[in-house]
Amino acid sequence: MENAQARWLWYPGDLEKYHALKQNFSRVERGCPWPAFWKSDGFRQRVAFRRTYRLEKPTSFTVFGTPGGAGYADVNGRKYPFGKTVSCDPGEIKISLHIPGEIKISLHIGCIGCVPAVYVQGDIISSDDGWTVEDYCEPPVPAASSRYFVKPEQNVADWPLLEKRFDPISIEAVNGGALFTFETELTAELEIKGSTNPPTVYLGESRAEALDTANCYYSCTPDPETHRCPRQALRYAFIPGYQPEQLSVRAFHRYVDVPVRASFVCDDAELNRIFAVAAHTFSLCCDVFFLDGVKRDKWIWGGDAYQSLFVNRYLTGDKDIEQRTLIALRGNDPVTTHINTILDYSLLWILSMGEHAETYHDTAFLRRMRPKMASLMELVRSQRDEHGFVIGRKQDWVFIDWADFDRDGPLCAEQMLLAAAYDVMARYGNAEEKTRYEAEKAALLSAIEQYFWDEEKSAYVDSFTSGKRHVTRHANILAIVFDLVSEERKRQITQSVLFNAAVPAITTPYFRFFELDALCRLGYLKEVLSEIKSYWGGMLKLGAVTFWEEYDPKLPLEKQYAMYGDPFGKSLCHAWAASPIYLLARYFVGLRPDQDSASGFAATPAPGFFDSLDCTLQLGETTVQVIARDGKTEIKLVP
Amino acid sequence: MENAQARWLWYPGDLEKYHALKQNFSRVERGCPWPAFWKSDGFRQRVAFRRTYRLEKPTSFTVFGTPGGAGYADVNGRKYPFGKTVSCDPGEIKISLHIPGEIKISLHIGCIGCVPAVYVQGDIISSDDGWTVEDYCEPPVPAASSRYFVKPEQNVADWPLLEKRFDPISIEAVNGGALFTFETELTAELEIKGSTNPPTVYLGESRAEALDTANCYYSCTPDPETHRCPRQALRYAFIPGYQPEQLSVRAFHRYVDVPVRASFVCDDAELNRIFAVAAHTFSLCCDVFFLDGVKRDKWIWGGDAYQSLFVNRYLTGDKDIEQRTLIALRGNDPVTTHINTILDYSLLWILSMGEHAETYHDTAFLRRMRPKMASLMELVRSQRDEHGFVIGRKQDWVFIDWADFDRDGPLCAEQMLLAAAYDVMARYGNAEEKTRYEAEKAALLSAIEQYFWDEEKSAYVDSFTSGKRHVTRHANILAIVFDLVSEERKRQITQSVLFNAAVPAITTPYFRFFELDALCRLGYLKEVLSEIKSYWGGMLKLGAVTFWEEYDPKLPLEKQYAMYGDPFGKSLCHAWAASPIYLLARYFVGLRPDQDSASGFAATPAPGFFDSLDCTLQLGETTVQVIARDGKTEIKLVP
């Protein structure tokens, strides 16, 4: 008899680390595998699970272990192999025990190539709550599990995917071959039947990419038995040398079950469409982890993940994908390198922990991760100069954005992130840490003021060591977004930097997220809405079915696909392009956490933007419906 | 064209850690896999190899990576997949380079389930010397390789084994089945042909074990296609339900190529036979690592490995198996648990490093391992009390030996090992470490004297905290072996402990090694030779073809097989039982390192033991022949 609550168990964090390795090693570019270029931390390979039962009647159970693992069940000192039923009769448990009927179980497993995990099937003895796990190093901790791994026949190496079939919406004869077009971008296994030999198929996010057999990112041939190609991002599939009628082609979209729970309908059809396409874009990027995009690198990036948190809390409210991503990014202690090698991504990871905690209030998760926040913070602190400014080491990538910074000495934008990170450490630390980090933050802000503020330019400069007093928007935007300066100072910056055309514009949607967030915070909602409609609306006008990694309104469609020096290098389905969901939900619908309210949230739609509004949004794990019509707003908790 | 020197490359230590996991997870007991119960450290899963060439003519090369790994070759910034030939023409290498013909190659690989390794096949560009490797954490280091992995078609997951066929020396019909006996113990794949269905075969180190189908350790069935059973220790194979003539059975002994290079012939046939059987025993235990025994646990144990070093240096002179074992035992930093969980095994590991360094003078290996010696020493030091005595923590196993110690407070024998370990740290440390560890050793010896020396008993007591003043031989033996006390004190201990029948005898061959070594050092060669002949000769008289984990001369053969509460728990082929090789070579042949001699060694056969002697022995990597006859000794270096 199977216990309904039984599930696979492992050491906390290890499943995430295993699948993060798989994810970060999965990139293939024109036939060339390209594993991520940073320190890749592994999982534990030998663990033991323990639990004591007090039996009052006979029972039996069966233990399953990760395939390929070596292990056994120890029941009151006697060994049993996995996969065979173990019978326990409390009447037969005799003198060796102090307590009648007490049965001590430990499940031992070693596995080299995958997470060592166990599943216990039984009516009383079962892998539900109450098991501890140890790694022969740290004290025992509660075993971890996931709603995705609840069946004994599963292998924790394979994340379960849902599948949805898509038939092409158009089939054309072109360039001496057959082009199959699907209604939207998919992460699919393409099934190709009808040829005697498996044909080569060229995939594209764009029609142009699929037809460019020399430059498209992915080509493949179907497996001769299943007729399926490997799971891959695609909207277009081109098969040279075949007539359309010769082949039967279908796409099986395979995806991790992270349901979109939000919808947005107002009287502006373009805005509704922008929200829907952003939701579809983001949903495609929700895999085992937040992916940056579905086609190109699919590596797990800390900066992209940070922005995904803002969208995710309103769109799916799925706590688990956030925790998986945060665990995967952080890796193991001792920490000696920055997340993705990028100094600012380490700081953004600490900020991500704060954002996650504020949204979901998962104190157990926070408690577990606090030592990792502290050790990463210590790495950052070890890189400070005499003023308390953090500086990148030779092996660090000081990124912030693709922009022309004056990178001499400490970079101002990094210090803004550091101040915000101190704030998170203070907020989620113990009393001693709170005092210490608040003092560090205050000292840092004072030093930033002294060294980076340029009174004449009324702006924070990139560098104080070069003497160039060069201004970019980034540090100034971060000062606003993280509320690091006075309201008066924010107003100054707005005029002298944000609305100053002489300061180079932000060119990446990545940093545009921070700029639009700053503008919203400052109350420039009209300007932001106009930008949403022109930038994201502009992509829609070019026929986008998912939003892009980057978009230059000045270029025609055929010039939009290149990026990073590659003719089809741009990702056409990119997580950070979904930020209108956050901007609309947070500032236009006005839905936000509010600790002072009984419901824990507040929703105050910005006046003057919508004649009517009917949207359902997540706020973490809470679902809220906001209906505004005829000047009245109704807010309902959705059960 | 294949470069003769090309070989597989990996990050130093990672191959050892991967194969150590395999080894320590390989134990199976009556159908139950039993992975070793200690912290099992993994290998790096993402590395990059780099090298720069200056080409003067066109060349080409092909890169191979660990099967299942994901990677590519980067050649001057351009990516190439593994397995395809890359052509390089210095004439075509253009403006992007500063130096004409300069070609920068980096080989990237990520692999989850096995060591990421590469092989480069080419006439100029080849995986020979000169490649560095990095793990995105530490600075680049020279890549590692092994003489065992030199062919591109190899998989580093599979250690190459030599194979030798053995036919049974006897086939009997017994107990309704067929019993096959081989001339000696083997680690073999048994091939069974002639049955329609694969039969079950019961294996035994002893005839009694194979015939006891309920209690024997291993039973198996041959693979239906290859007719072979898994590689397993065996001398006897019993197949119930078959007549001998129905079946064709052969054993394919499969072994790691670690050749025995020593031989020993004197005028005492029994001693010659003891040496030969010890050599065979030890040789069987030389696998990828030093194994404790070939049948039972096959885990890598630090205490057993320490003793193996003493035999190995005279028998095989194989430096590599020592280094593999030392690397595998030590695992990764940060080190938080003791080797095999045993406090004394951590100390013995440090002593092992000293023994290895003294034998092979491999300064590069020592330089690489010194940080690991230091961090393990720091763990030990962190467990000291106010007198400087090391004490086991709750999670530590304070072993020393299977004996009735007075375990209250610090145990004297551990302090003796600590003093010896300080000595190694001083000997192989820098000037600062030398001074510091010498001072630590002196202070510790003084504290040992003050607290553990019992003047009345003329012995070191186990514990000074219990007030029992209980004497065992162990600490006293170690004081002699590690030369920690004055000659006068050694003479006292010899009379009051070693030759005092009131002090309980050593019962394990493990600690008997230390006791016999002490007796030899004190000059009691006659007594030691007598013990060798009675104890090891006693096993031979019972028909031993390999030496046992333990032997009780008072018991008949049929009572010799039980150990650890298991009717066939005793290993009948155990590495530590090979110690006569060391004792004979070191003290009777008198071969030892001697820095003052031009040859680096000295050989002074002990007078009065042999009328004639003709032996060839290793001294590390040097082969020496010692011939003594008619009172004359001839010593030759064997080229």
XYZ file of N, CA, C and O in Angstrom, chain A residues 326-462:
548
model
N 18.016 30.026 -6.264
C 18.918 30.655 -5.292
C 19.938 29.651 -4.759
O 21.114 29.975 -4.591
N 19.494 28.423 -4.511
C 20.406 27.375 -4.032
C 21.435 27.039 -5.110
O 22.633 26.923 -4.853
N 20.948 26.875 -6.338
C 21.834 26.493 -7.447
C 22.892 27.560 -7.687
O 24.066 27.248 -7.911
N 22.485 28.821 -7.637
C 23.441 29.900 -7.884
C 24.532 29.938 -6.820
O 25.695 30.162 -7.115
N 24.133 29.691 -5.586
C 25.055 29.929 -4.487
C 26.132 28.861 -4.344
O 27.257 29.155 -3.936
N 25.786 27.607 -4.655
C 26.810 26.563 -4.579
C 27.262 26.293 -3.149
O 26.520 26.540 -2.193
N 28.475 25.799 -3.029
C 28.993 25.304 -1.752
C 29.918 26.286 -1.059
O 30.521 27.140 -1.697
N 30.053 26.104 0.229
C 31.107 26.765 0.982
C 32.328 25.864 1.004
O 32.182 24.645 0.927
N 33.546 26.344 1.157
C 33.894 27.752 1.230
C 33.716 28.450 -0.113
O 34.012 27.848 -1.161
N 33.222 29.675 -0.086
C 32.991 30.408 -1.328
C 34.203 31.280 -1.598
O 34.658 32.035 -0.738
N 34.782 31.103 -2.766
C 36.009 31.826 -3.102
C 35.850 32.612 -4.392
O 36.706 33.425 -4.729
N 34.774 32.336 -5.131
C 34.553 33.039 -6.394
C 33.148 33.621 -6.381
O 32.276 33.129 -5.674
N 32.943 34.637 -7.179
C 31.628 35.281 -7.204
C 30.658 34.505 -8.101
O 31.072 33.740 -8.967
N 29.392 34.743 -7.845
C 28.347 34.025 -8.584
C 28.475 34.360 -10.065
O 28.498 35.540 -10.442
N 28.592 33.335 -10.894
C 28.836 33.510 -12.335
C 30.118 34.305 -12.589
O 30.256 34.907 -13.650
N 31.007 34.347 -11.632
C 32.271 35.106 -11.624
C 32.059 36.616 -11.469
O 33.037 37.365 -11.488
N 30.810 37.068 -11.315
C 30.491 38.500 -11.370
C 30.272 39.068 -9.963
O 29.384 38.624 -9.242
N 31.081 40.061 -9.613
C 30.989 40.668 -8.284
C 29.577 41.172 -7.990
O 29.007 40.896 -6.934
N 28.982 41.897 -8.948
C 27.646 42.452 -8.680
C 26.595 41.354 -8.582
O 25.582 41.525 -7.908
N 26.828 40.203 -9.201
C 25.842 39.123 -9.104
C 25.857 38.498 -7.707
O 24.843 38.004 -7.232
N 27.011 38.519 -7.048
C 27.037 38.074 -5.644
C 26.170 39.003 -4.804
O 25.389 38.561 -3.961
N 26.323 40.304 -5.022
C 25.518 41.266 -4.259
C 24.039 41.121 -4.622
O 23.172 41.160 -3.739
N 23.753 40.921 -5.897
C 22.356 40.744 -6.306
C 21.777 39.446 -5.733
O 20.578 39.351 -5.482
N 22.637 38.446 -5.493
C 22.137 37.210 -4.874
C 21.696 37.497 -3.438
O 20.649 37.019 -2.997
N 22.475 38.290 -2.732
C 22.071 38.651 -1.366
C 20.769 39.455 -1.408
O 19.843 39.211 -0.629
N 20.669 40.370 -2.360
C 19.420 41.122 -2.510
C 18.270 40.181 -2.894
O 17.136 40.361 -2.436
N 18.575 39.165 -3.702
C 17.539 38.185 -4.077
C 17.025 37.449 -2.846
O 15.825 37.205 -2.719
N 17.940 37.090 -1.957
C 17.519 36.419 -0.723
C 16.556 37.316 0.055
O 15.557 36.852 0.610
N 16.846 38.609 0.087
C 15.960 39.547 0.773
C 14.605 39.634 0.084
O 13.561 39.590 0.742
N 14.612 39.754 -1.237
C 13.350 39.829 -1.984
C 12.516 38.572 -1.753
O 11.302 38.640 -1.559
N 13.187 37.420 -1.792
C 12.476 36.157 -1.601
C 11.881 36.074 -0.197
O 10.715 35.696 -0.025
N 12.679 36.451 0.781
C 12.208 36.368 2.171
C 11.015 37.290 2.389
O 10.037 36.927 3.049
N 11.096 38.456 1.795
C 10.030 39.435 1.990
C 8.725 38.965 1.333
O 7.637 39.284 1.805
N 8.868 38.201 0.264
C 7.671 37.759 -0.455
C 7.032 36.537 0.200
O 5.809 36.443 0.281
N 7.866 35.574 0.645
C 7.303 34.274 1.044
C 7.408 33.976 2.541
O 6.802 33.022 3.007
N 8.201 34.751 3.266
C 8.322 34.560 4.725
C 8.641 33.118 5.091
O 8.096 32.587 6.049
N 9.498 32.457 4.302
C 9.868 31.070 4.595
C 11.063 31.097 5.552
O 12.222 31.087 5.134
N 10.770 31.103 6.831
C 11.841 31.285 7.811
C 12.791 30.085 7.857
O 13.975 30.249 8.114
N 12.259 28.889 7.601
C 13.135 27.703 7.615
C 14.176 27.816 6.506
O 15.358 27.527 6.706
N 13.732 28.245 5.334
C 14.660 28.403 4.212
C 15.691 29.487 4.536
O 16.888 29.308 4.311
N 15.208 30.575 5.090
C 16.115 31.674 5.422
C 17.151 31.228 6.450
O 18.344 31.519 6.335
N 16.693 30.477 7.456
C 17.598 30.000 8.495
C 18.681 29.112 7.877
O 19.855 29.186 8.199
N 18.236 28.256 6.955
C 19.182 27.357 6.305
C 20.200 28.123 5.468
O 21.371 27.729 5.379
N 19.763 29.201 4.813
C 20.636 29.904 3.887
C 21.456 31.018 4.544
O 22.397 31.526 3.920
N 21.108 31.399 5.764
C 21.815 32.527 6.366
C 23.329 32.343 6.448
O 24.084 33.281 6.147
N 23.810 31.142 6.801
C 25.283 30.988 6.807
C 25.879 31.223 5.419
O 26.997 31.727 5.303
N 25.127 30.883 4.378
C 25.650 31.090 3.019
C 25.590 32.560 2.621
O 26.424 33.027 1.849
N 24.584 33.278 3.139
C 24.564 34.727 2.917
C 25.768 35.346 3.616
O 26.472 36.189 3.050
N 26.012 34.909 4.849
C 27.095 35.491 5.648
C 28.452 35.218 5.014
O 29.302 36.112 4.920
N 28.669 33.977 4.530
C 29.999 33.673 3.983
C 30.222 34.392 2.655
O 31.331 34.842 2.371
N 29.165 34.531 1.856
C 29.325 35.284 0.602
C 29.605 36.753 0.917
O 30.457 37.386 0.278
N 28.903 37.277 1.925
C 29.129 38.664 2.327
C 30.575 38.834 2.804
O 31.199 39.870 2.523
N 31.089 37.823 3.507
C 32.473 37.918 3.974
C 33.455 37.975 2.815
O 34.451 38.685 2.864
N 33.159 37.212 1.754
C 34.027 37.276 0.571
C 34.016 38.696 0.015
O 35.071 39.267 -0.302
N 32.828 39.274 -0.096
C 32.720 40.642 -0.612
C 33.488 41.602 0.301
O 34.283 42.422 -0.166
N 33.259 41.469 1.606
C 33.903 42.389 2.551
C 35.431 42.283 2.504
O 36.141 43.263 2.747
N 35.911 41.062 2.180
C 37.374 40.869 2.135
C 38.002 41.641 0.975
O 39.214 41.750 0.894
N 37.168 42.160 0.061
C 37.690 42.854 -1.112
C 37.546 44.380 -0.996
O 37.524 45.073 -2.015
N 37.390 44.870 0.228
C 37.177 46.315 0.373
C 38.490 47.079 0.533
O 39.454 46.564 1.071
N 38.469 48.329 0.079
C 39.654 49.183 0.237
C 39.561 49.962 1.551
O 38.677 49.703 2.371
N 40.434 50.915 1.714
C 40.507 51.631 2.995
C 39.276 52.493 3.264
O 39.004 52.865 4.403
N 38.511 52.807 2.201
C 37.287 53.594 2.400
C 36.067 52.704 2.630
O 34.973 53.205 2.826
N 36.281 51.390 2.519
C 35.139 50.476 2.631
C 34.492 50.181 1.288
O 33.442 49.540 1.228
N 35.124 50.599 0.186
C 34.578 50.345 -1.148
C 35.025 48.978 -1.656
O 36.207 48.637 -1.558
N 34.095 48.242 -2.226
C 34.450 46.926 -2.750
C 35.067 47.085 -4.141
O 34.635 47.916 -4.944
N 36.098 46.271 -4.389
C 36.845 46.331 -5.651
C 36.958 44.917 -6.212
O 37.167 43.969 -5.447
N 36.820 44.780 -7.513
C 36.958 43.465 -8.136
C 38.403 43.003 -8.110
O 39.322 43.819 -8.244
N 38.606 41.697 -7.895
C 39.941 41.132 -8.001
C 40.223 40.825 -9.475
O 39.332 40.929 -10.306
N 41.433 40.413 -9.740
C 41.827 40.110 -11.117
C 40.853 39.104 -11.755
O 40.489 39.222 -12.915
N 40.435 38.101 -10.957
C 39.590 37.045 -11.520
C 38.094 37.391 -11.508
O 37.277 36.592 -11.942
N 37.751 38.561 -10.996
C 36.335 38.924 -10.913
C 35.895 39.711 -12.145
O 36.662 40.512 -12.690
N 34.638 39.512 -12.499
C 34.028 40.298 -13.552
C 33.182 41.373 -12.858
O 32.228 41.044 -12.156
N 33.582 42.642 -13.032
C 32.785 43.754 -12.500
C 31.895 44.208 -13.647
O 32.344 44.883 -14.568
N 30.622 43.768 -13.601
C 29.776 43.911 -14.778
C 28.886 45.158 -14.693
O 29.075 46.122 -15.414
N 27.910 45.135 -13.838
C 26.849 46.162 -13.713
C 25.978 46.216 -14.965
O 24.762 46.038 -14.885
N 26.587 46.429 -16.132
C 25.798 46.524 -17.368
C 26.775 46.594 -18.539
O 27.962 46.880 -18.349
N 26.258 46.305 -19.741
C 27.067 46.569 -20.926
C 27.022 48.072 -21.158
O 26.100 48.582 -21.795
N 27.985 48.808 -20.624
C 27.987 50.266 -20.758
C 29.415 50.756 -20.597
O 30.270 50.043 -20.071
N 29.666 51.982 -21.057
C 31.025 52.540 -20.971
C 31.234 53.219 -19.630
O 31.055 54.427 -19.500
N 31.598 52.425 -18.638
C 31.891 52.998 -17.330
C 33.326 53.489 -17.289
O 34.186 52.979 -18.009
N 33.574 54.441 -16.424
C 34.949 54.791 -16.063
C 35.333 53.809 -14.955
O 34.930 53.949 -13.814
N 36.063 52.765 -15.313
C 36.297 51.661 -14.396
C 37.574 51.811 -13.574
O 38.087 50.838 -13.039
N 38.077 53.002 -13.454
C 39.281 53.212 -12.653
C 38.911 53.166 -11.164
O 38.021 53.873 -10.715
N 39.608 52.332 -10.407
C 39.323 52.244 -8.958
C 37.949 51.645 -8.698
O 37.363 50.993 -9.564
N 37.426 51.883 -7.479
C 36.110 51.318 -7.161
C 35.038 51.946 -8.050
O 35.095 53.133 -8.360
N 34.058 51.114 -8.468
C 32.976 51.596 -9.327
C 31.775 51.948 -8.443
O 31.351 51.141 -7.616
N 31.230 53.133 -8.657
C 30.190 53.631 -7.756
C 28.979 52.695 -7.680
O 28.447 52.436 -6.602
N 28.553 52.170 -8.847
C 27.344 51.336 -8.848
C 27.514 50.109 -7.960
O 26.565 49.667 -7.306
N 28.724 49.547 -7.911
C 28.964 48.395 -7.029
C 28.753 48.785 -5.564
O 28.262 47.998 -4.768
N 29.142 50.012 -5.222
C 29.012 50.441 -3.825
C 27.534 50.601 -3.451
O 27.139 50.340 -2.317
N 26.736 51.031 -4.435
C 25.298 51.154 -4.175
C 24.706 49.761 -3.882
O 23.907 49.590 -2.965
N 25.119 48.785 -4.683
C 24.645 47.416 -4.446
C 25.122 46.916 -3.087
O 24.386 46.234 -2.365
N 26.359 47.255 -2.751
C 26.899 46.815 -1.455
C 26.076 47.400 -0.305
O 25.738 46.697 0.651
N 25.738 48.685 -0.409
C 24.934 49.320 0.643
C 23.587 48.611 0.778
O 23.113 48.329 1.887
N 22.977 48.296 -0.374
C 21.682 47.602 -0.345
C 21.832 46.199 0.246
O 20.955 45.713 0.970
N 22.961 45.559 -0.041
C 23.199 44.210 0.494
C 23.417 44.254 2.003
O 22.942 43.378 2.732
N 24.129 45.271 2.496
C 24.267 45.438 3.951
C 22.890 45.515 4.597
O 22.657 44.973 5.676
N 22.004 46.239 3.905
C 20.654 46.420 4.413
C 19.942 45.072 4.585
O 19.306 44.820 5.608
N 20.065 44.210 3.581
C 19.439 42.882 3.664
C 20.075 42.072 4.796
O 19.381 41.412 5.580
N 21.401 42.130 4.904
C 22.087 41.384 5.963
C 21.620 41.863 7.339
O 21.459 41.067 8.263
N 21.426 43.168 7.480
C 20.958 43.721 8.758
C 19.523 43.268 9.027
O 19.184 42.854 10.137
N 18.698 43.286 7.981
C 17.284 42.990 8.148
C 17.063 41.531 8.550
O 16.186 41.214 9.320
N 17.870 40.626 8.008
C 17.653 39.206 8.270
C 18.722 38.601 9.180
O 18.812 37.393 9.307
N 19.503 39.453 9.795
C 20.534 38.944 10.705
C 20.045 38.924 12.148
O 18.935 39.374 12.442
N 20.876 38.420 13.039
C 20.553 38.479 14.474
C 20.882 39.891 14.994
O 21.306 40.760 14.220
N 20.681 40.100 16.282
C 20.817 41.451 16.833
C 22.219 42.010 16.586
O 22.381 43.159 16.167
N 23.221 41.165 16.794
C 24.609 41.623 16.596
C 24.837 42.013 15.133
O 25.418 43.058 14.831
N 24.359 41.155 14.228
C 24.547 41.426 12.797
C 23.784 42.679 12.370
O 24.259 43.472 11.566
N 22.600 42.826 12.938
C 21.776 44.000 12.609
C 22.561 45.283 12.924
O 22.714 46.158 12.063
N 23.107 45.338 14.128
C 23.873 46.516 14.541
C 25.094 46.704 13.646
O 25.366 47.806 13.149
N 25.784 45.609 13.441
C 27.037 45.703 12.684
C 26.792 46.152 11.241
O 27.456 47.047 10.723
N 25.821 45.502 10.581
C 25.598 45.822 9.164
C 24.957 47.196 8.991
O 25.201 47.870 7.987
N 24.148 47.608 9.947
C 23.591 48.964 9.842
C 24.713 49.994 9.931
O 24.714 50.988 9.200
N 25.683 49.718 10.806
C 26.830 50.629 10.928
C 27.662 50.620 9.650
O 28.110 51.669 9.166
N 27.835 49.421 9.075
C 28.614 49.322 7.827
C 27.919 50.098 6.712
O 28.559 50.785 5.918
N 26.592 49.954 6.675
C 25.840 50.645 5.633
C 25.989 52.164 5.791
O 26.267 52.873 4.820
N 25.830 52.635 7.016
C 25.911 54.077 7.265
C 27.295 54.615 6.882
O 27.420 55.654 6.221
N 28.328 53.864 7.262
C 29.692 54.307 6.946
C 29.925 54.316 5.443
O 30.544 55.235 4.884
N 29.384 53.298 4.777
C 29.570 53.210 3.321
C 28.847 54.362 2.626
O 29.404 55.015 1.732
N 27.613 54.639 3.039
C 26.853 55.722 2.397
C 27.569 57.059 2.588
O 27.617 57.888 1.672
N 28.143 57.203 3.752
C 28.869 58.438 4.012
C 30.102 58.542 3.117
O 30.409 59.608 2.563
N 30.794 57.436 2.938
C 31.975 57.435 2.060
C 31.578 57.648 0.599
O 32.267 58.349 -0.149
N 30.457 57.033 0.190
C 29.970 57.234 -1.183
C 29.723 58.737 -1.407
O 30.124 59.313 -2.422
N 29.076 59.338 -0.405
C 28.759 60.767 -0.487
C 30.034 61.594 -0.644
O 30.129 62.476 -1.487
N 31.008 61.212 0.173
C 32.244 61.988 0.183
C 33.034 61.846 -1.122
O 33.568 62.816 -1.649
N 33.085 60.616 -1.638
C 33.988 60.375 -2.766
C 33.308 60.368 -4.138
O 33.930 60.703 -5.130
N 32.041 59.945 -4.188
C 31.420 59.772 -5.510
C 30.435 60.880 -5.880
O 30.091 61.030 -7.032
N 29.919 61.614 -4.901
C 28.935 62.649 -5.244
C 29.639 63.865 -5.831
O 30.615 64.359 -5.265
N 29.140 64.273 -6.989
C 29.699 65.454 -7.638
C 28.644 66.555 -7.559
O 27.617 66.494 -8.245
N 28.910 67.552 -6.749
C 27.912 68.587 -6.491
C 27.617 69.386 -7.762
O 26.465 69.677 -8.072
N 28.678 69.618 -8.493
C 28.519 70.422 -9.698
C 27.638 69.728 -10.734
O 26.730 70.316 -11.314
N 27.915 68.427 -10.928
C 27.127 67.667 -11.892
C 25.816 67.207 -11.276
O 24.963 66.650 -11.967
N 25.702 67.350 -9.995
C 24.514 66.883 -9.270
C 24.255 65.404 -9.598
O 23.157 65.005 -9.962
N 25.316 64.625 -9.468
C 25.227 63.212 -9.843
C 26.347 62.423 -9.164
O 27.368 63.000 -8.763
N 26.134 61.121 -9.041
C 27.210 60.231 -8.601
C 28.063 59.891 -9.825
O 27.522 59.546 -10.875
N 29.365 60.021 -9.666
C 30.271 59.690 -10.778
C 30.715 58.241 -10.663
O 30.684 57.657 -9.580
N 31.123 57.663 -11.765
C 31.559 56.260 -11.774
C 32.765 56.034 -10.874
O 32.841 55.072 -10.121
